[in-house]
Amino acid sequence: MTALVRDPIRLPARPTGRPPAAGAASLALRPLLDPPRRPARVIAVFPAALYLEMRGGPEPRVLAVVTSDAGRLPNAVVVVASRREHPFRSVREGADAFVGDGRIEAEGLTVRVRRWWDPSPALGGLRPDALALGVRALEAELTAAGALTAAGPSGGGLAGHPDPDALAAACAAGDLAGAVEAAERIVGLGPGLTPTGDDILCGLLVALRLVGGAVRHGGAVRLADWLGAAVTADAGTRTTALAATLLHCAAAGHAGAEVAAVLRGVAGHEPPQAAVRRLLAVGHTSGTDLAHGVLAGCRAALGGRV
């Protein structure tokens, strides 16, 4: 018998250079990081973050690698380096990358996941009267920061646009059809990697699901289910890849660190002032837009509960 010899199949070479950096990954990214190594593409690079998109597959499709002093998105892997150390200086937008086996590899940068963090803050049980106090405290902090006036939310990327107000009003009234219609109109609305409409929706979805669950408001959780299904159904064709991923995360109750801190403040687990200040400082208008969505979700979860 003659042995059949085939040439070996060459796998893409692993990047060489600096030793692997240690990273802490969101549990929302386990579907991307646990399976075997797969190709990805670098879609954006900034001093404090880079974003990689997986080629095909279900959500989440985009993961963020961020410095320890950057905002922590619910789809983030946090590396032990600050932006002053320029950990992403070797990575170019559009470059090939690989994700899997607990690693992220891109042009000389290798991040090894050493631990995990939970993007769903535990709020515990929350009495309606305690939630009412928390919502009033959130309103007071947003008013002091100029993000809320007697006329309603102030600032943000869609200031003066009617649909965010219509969405908040429909949620507060328990108007499922009206909320879905208003939500679908603002998906992808606004400029940037995370358009304003999507930031508002992310804050709203997370608050409805987590605060509604904590106060045992089945209507708020059901509203989160319907809104989440509506805005994620075709998000991949209506907004950016990053924003679509964040909408999927929010629909599942996954929050960024700054949003999670505000929700813990509403639940009375930490002082709200510093948490609100940190959230409002996120991005150009993203923090304000997220805060407006969180407030609308908390008010809807409070509706009729006291």
mmCIF file with all atom_site columns, N, CA and C in Angstrom, residues 55-80:
data_model
loop_
_atom_site.group_PDB
_atom_site.id
_atom_site.type_symbol
_atom_site.label_atom_id
_atom_site.label_alt_id
_atom_site.label_comp_id
_atom_site.label_asym_id
_atom_site.label_entity_id
_atom_site.label_seq_id
_atom_site.pdbx_PDB_ins_code
_atom_site.Cartn_x
_atom_site.Cartn_y
_atom_site.Cartn_z
_atom_site.occupancy
_atom_site.B_iso_or_equiv
_atom_site.pdbx_formal_charge
_atom_site.auth_seq_id
_atom_site.auth_comp_id
_atom_site.auth_asym_id
_atom_site.auth_atom_id
_atom_site.pdbx_PDB_model_num
ATOM 1  N N  . ARG A 1 55 ? -16.512 38.156 11.085 1.00 0.00 ? 55 ARG A N  1
ATOM 2  C CA . ARG A 1 55 ? -17.012 37.933 9.726  1.00 0.00 ? 55 ARG A CA 1
ATOM 3  C C  . ARG A 1 55 ? -18.106 36.884 9.760  1.00 0.00 ? 55 ARG A C  1
ATOM 4  N N  . GLY A 1 56 ? -19.335 37.353 9.773  1.00 0.00 ? 56 GLY A N  1
ATOM 5  C CA . GLY A 1 56 ? -20.464 36.445 9.834  1.00 0.00 ? 56 GLY A CA 1
ATOM 6  C C  . GLY A 1 56 ? -20.762 36.008 11.258 1.00 0.00 ? 56 GLY A C  1
ATOM 7  N N  . GLY A 1 57 ? -21.792 35.185 11.390 1.00 0.00 ? 57 GLY A N  1
ATOM 8  C CA . GLY A 1 57 ? -22.160 34.678 12.705 1.00 0.00 ? 57 GLY A CA 1
ATOM 9  C C  . GLY A 1 57 ? -23.184 35.566 13.387 1.00 0.00 ? 57 GLY A C  1
ATOM 10 N N  . PRO A 1 58 ? -23.718 35.083 14.501 1.00 0.00 ? 58 PRO A N  1
ATOM 11 C CA . PRO A 1 58 ? -24.752 35.824 15.227 1.00 0.00 ? 58 PRO A CA 1
ATOM 12 C C  . PRO A 1 58 ? -24.168 36.965 16.048 1.00 0.00 ? 58 PRO A C  1
ATOM 13 N N  . GLU A 1 59 ? -25.052 37.772 16.615 1.00 0.00 ? 59 GLU A N  1
ATOM 14 C CA . GLU A 1 59 ? -24.620 38.815 17.538 1.00 0.00 ? 59 GLU A CA 1
ATOM 15 C C  . GLU A 1 59 ? -24.200 38.197 18.860 1.00 0.00 ? 59 GLU A C  1
ATOM 16 N N  . PRO A 1 60 ? -23.257 38.833 19.582 1.00 0.00 ? 60 PRO A N  1
ATOM 17 C CA . PRO A 1 60 ? -22.564 40.076 19.206 1.00 0.00 ? 60 PRO A CA 1
ATOM 18 C C  . PRO A 1 60 ? -21.538 39.824 18.110 1.00 0.00 ? 60 PRO A C  1
ATOM 19 N N  . ARG A 1 61 ? -21.445 40.759 17.170 1.00 0.00 ? 61 ARG A N  1
ATOM 20 C CA . ARG A 1 61 ? -20.479 40.641 16.076 1.00 0.00 ? 61 ARG A CA 1
ATOM 21 C C  . ARG A 1 61 ? -19.309 41.582 16.235 1.00 0.00 ? 61 ARG A C  1
ATOM 22 N N  . VAL A 1 62 ? -19.466 42.615 17.044 1.00 0.00 ? 62 VAL A N  1
ATOM 23 C CA . VAL A 1 62 ? -18.406 43.597 17.244 1.00 0.00 ? 62 VAL A CA 1
ATOM 24 C C  . VAL A 1 62 ? -17.950 43.545 18.689 1.00 0.00 ? 62 VAL A C  1
ATOM 25 N N  . LEU A 1 63 ? -16.651 43.513 18.876 1.00 0.00 ? 63 LEU A N  1
ATOM 26 C CA . LEU A 1 63 ? -16.119 43.625 20.231 1.00 0.00 ? 63 LEU A CA 1
ATOM 27 C C  . LEU A 1 63 ? -15.180 44.813 20.296 1.00 0.00 ? 63 LEU A C  1
ATOM 28 N N  . ALA A 1 64 ? -15.122 45.416 21.466 1.00 0.00 ? 64 ALA A N  1
ATOM 29 C CA . ALA A 1 64 ? -14.268 46.575 21.700 1.00 0.00 ? 64 ALA A CA 1
ATOM 30 C C  . ALA A 1 64 ? -13.119 46.159 22.594 1.00 0.00 ? 64 ALA A C  1
ATOM 31 N N  . VAL A 1 65 ? -11.919 46.589 22.258 1.00 0.00 ? 65 VAL A N  1
ATOM 32 C CA . VAL A 1 65 ? -10.762 46.435 23.134 1.00 0.00 ? 65 VAL A CA 1
ATOM 33 C C  . VAL A 1 65 ? -10.435 47.837 23.626 1.00 0.00 ? 65 VAL A C  1
ATOM 34 N N  . VAL A 1 66 ? -10.511 48.058 24.929 1.00 0.00 ? 66 VAL A N  1
ATOM 35 C CA . VAL A 1 66 ? -10.391 49.417 25.457 1.00 0.00 ? 66 VAL A CA 1
ATOM 36 C C  . VAL A 1 66 ? -9.314  49.487 26.529 1.00 0.00 ? 66 VAL A C  1
ATOM 37 N N  . THR A 1 67 ? -8.787  50.689 26.713 1.00 0.00 ? 67 THR A N  1
ATOM 38 C CA . THR A 1 67 ? -7.800  50.913 27.771 1.00 0.00 ? 67 THR A CA 1
ATOM 39 C C  . THR A 1 67 ? -8.497  50.978 29.119 1.00 0.00 ? 67 THR A C  1
ATOM 40 N N  . SER A 1 68 ? -7.707  50.884 30.165 1.00 0.00 ? 68 SER A N  1
ATOM 41 C CA . SER A 1 68 ? -8.265  50.859 31.515 1.00 0.00 ? 68 SER A CA 1
ATOM 42 C C  . SER A 1 68 ? -8.897  52.187 31.915 1.00 0.00 ? 68 SER A C  1
ATOM 43 N N  . ASP A 1 69 ? -8.564  53.272 31.207 1.00 0.00 ? 69 ASP A N  1
ATOM 44 C CA . ASP A 1 69 ? -9.132  54.582 31.535 1.00 0.00 ? 69 ASP A CA 1
ATOM 45 C C  . ASP A 1 69 ? -10.184 55.022 30.523 1.00 0.00 ? 69 ASP A C  1
ATOM 46 N N  . ALA A 1 70 ? -10.700 54.091 29.723 1.00 0.00 ? 70 ALA A N  1
ATOM 47 C CA . ALA A 1 70 ? -11.734 54.402 28.740 1.00 0.00 ? 70 ALA A CA 1
ATOM 48 C C  . ALA A 1 70 ? -13.099 53.987 29.276 1.00 0.00 ? 70 ALA A C  1
ATOM 49 N N  . GLY A 1 71 ? -14.161 54.480 28.626 1.00 0.00 ? 71 GLY A N  1
ATOM 50 C CA . GLY A 1 71 ? -15.498 54.011 28.955 1.00 0.00 ? 71 GLY A CA 1
ATOM 51 C C  . GLY A 1 71 ? -15.604 52.518 28.679 1.00 0.00 ? 71 GLY A C  1
ATOM 52 N N  . ARG A 1 72 ? -16.350 51.821 29.513 1.00 0.00 ? 72 ARG A N  1
ATOM 53 C CA . ARG A 1 72 ? -16.446 50.363 29.383 1.00 0.00 ? 72 ARG A CA 1
ATOM 54 C C  . ARG A 1 72 ? -17.801 49.993 28.804 1.00 0.00 ? 72 ARG A C  1
ATOM 55 N N  . LEU A 1 73 ? -17.823 49.655 27.517 1.00 0.00 ? 73 LEU A N  1
ATOM 56 C CA . LEU A 1 73 ? -19.040 49.220 26.857 1.00 0.00 ? 73 LEU A CA 1
ATOM 57 C C  . LEU A 1 73 ? -19.376 47.791 27.276 1.00 0.00 ? 73 LEU A C  1
ATOM 58 N N  . PRO A 1 74 ? -20.626 47.368 27.074 1.00 0.00 ? 74 PRO A N  1
ATOM 59 C CA . PRO A 1 74 ? -20.987 46.001 27.475 1.00 0.00 ? 74 PRO A CA 1
ATOM 60 C C  . PRO A 1 74 ? -20.342 44.925 26.624 1.00 0.00 ? 74 PRO A C  1
ATOM 61 N N  . ASN A 1 75 ? -19.720 45.311 25.507 1.00 0.00 ? 75 ASN A N  1
ATOM 62 C CA . ASN A 1 75 ? -19.024 44.348 24.641 1.00 0.00 ? 75 ASN A CA 1
ATOM 63 C C  . ASN A 1 75 ? -17.516 44.579 24.671 1.00 0.00 ? 75 ASN A C  1
ATOM 64 N N  . ALA A 1 76 ? -16.997 45.001 25.821 1.00 0.00 ? 76 ALA A N  1
ATOM 65 C CA . ALA A 1 76 ? -15.596 45.420 25.906 1.00 0.00 ? 76 ALA A CA 1
ATOM 66 C C  . ALA A 1 76 ? -14.701 44.370 26.548 1.00 0.00 ? 76 ALA A C  1
ATOM 67 N N  . VAL A 1 77 ? -13.461 44.361 26.044 1.00 0.00 ? 77 VAL A N  1
ATOM 68 C CA . VAL A 1 77 ? -12.347 43.695 26.713 1.00 0.00 ? 77 VAL A CA 1
ATOM 69 C C  . VAL A 1 77 ? -11.418 44.806 27.192 1.00 0.00 ? 77 VAL A C  1
ATOM 70 N N  . VAL A 1 78 ? -11.187 44.876 28.488 1.00 0.00 ? 78 VAL A N  1
ATOM 71 C CA . VAL A 1 78 ? -10.387 45.952 29.069 1.00 0.00 ? 78 VAL A CA 1
ATOM 72 C C  . VAL A 1 78 ? -8.959  45.456 29.256 1.00 0.00 ? 78 VAL A C  1
ATOM 73 N N  . VAL A 1 79 ? -8.001  46.196 28.691 1.00 0.00 ? 79 VAL A N  1
ATOM 74 C CA . VAL A 1 79 ? -6.595  45.801 28.819 1.00 0.00 ? 79 VAL A CA 1
ATOM 75 C C  . VAL A 1 79 ? -5.937  46.587 29.949 1.00 0.00 ? 79 VAL A C  1
ATOM 76 N N  . VAL A 1 80 ? -4.870  46.021 30.481 1.00 0.00 ? 80 VAL A N  1
ATOM 77 C CA . VAL A 1 80 ? -4.158  46.662 31.589 1.00 0.00 ? 80 VAL A CA 1
ATOM 78 C C  . VAL A 1 80 ? -3.165  47.656 31.007 1.00 0.00 ? 80 VAL A C  1
#
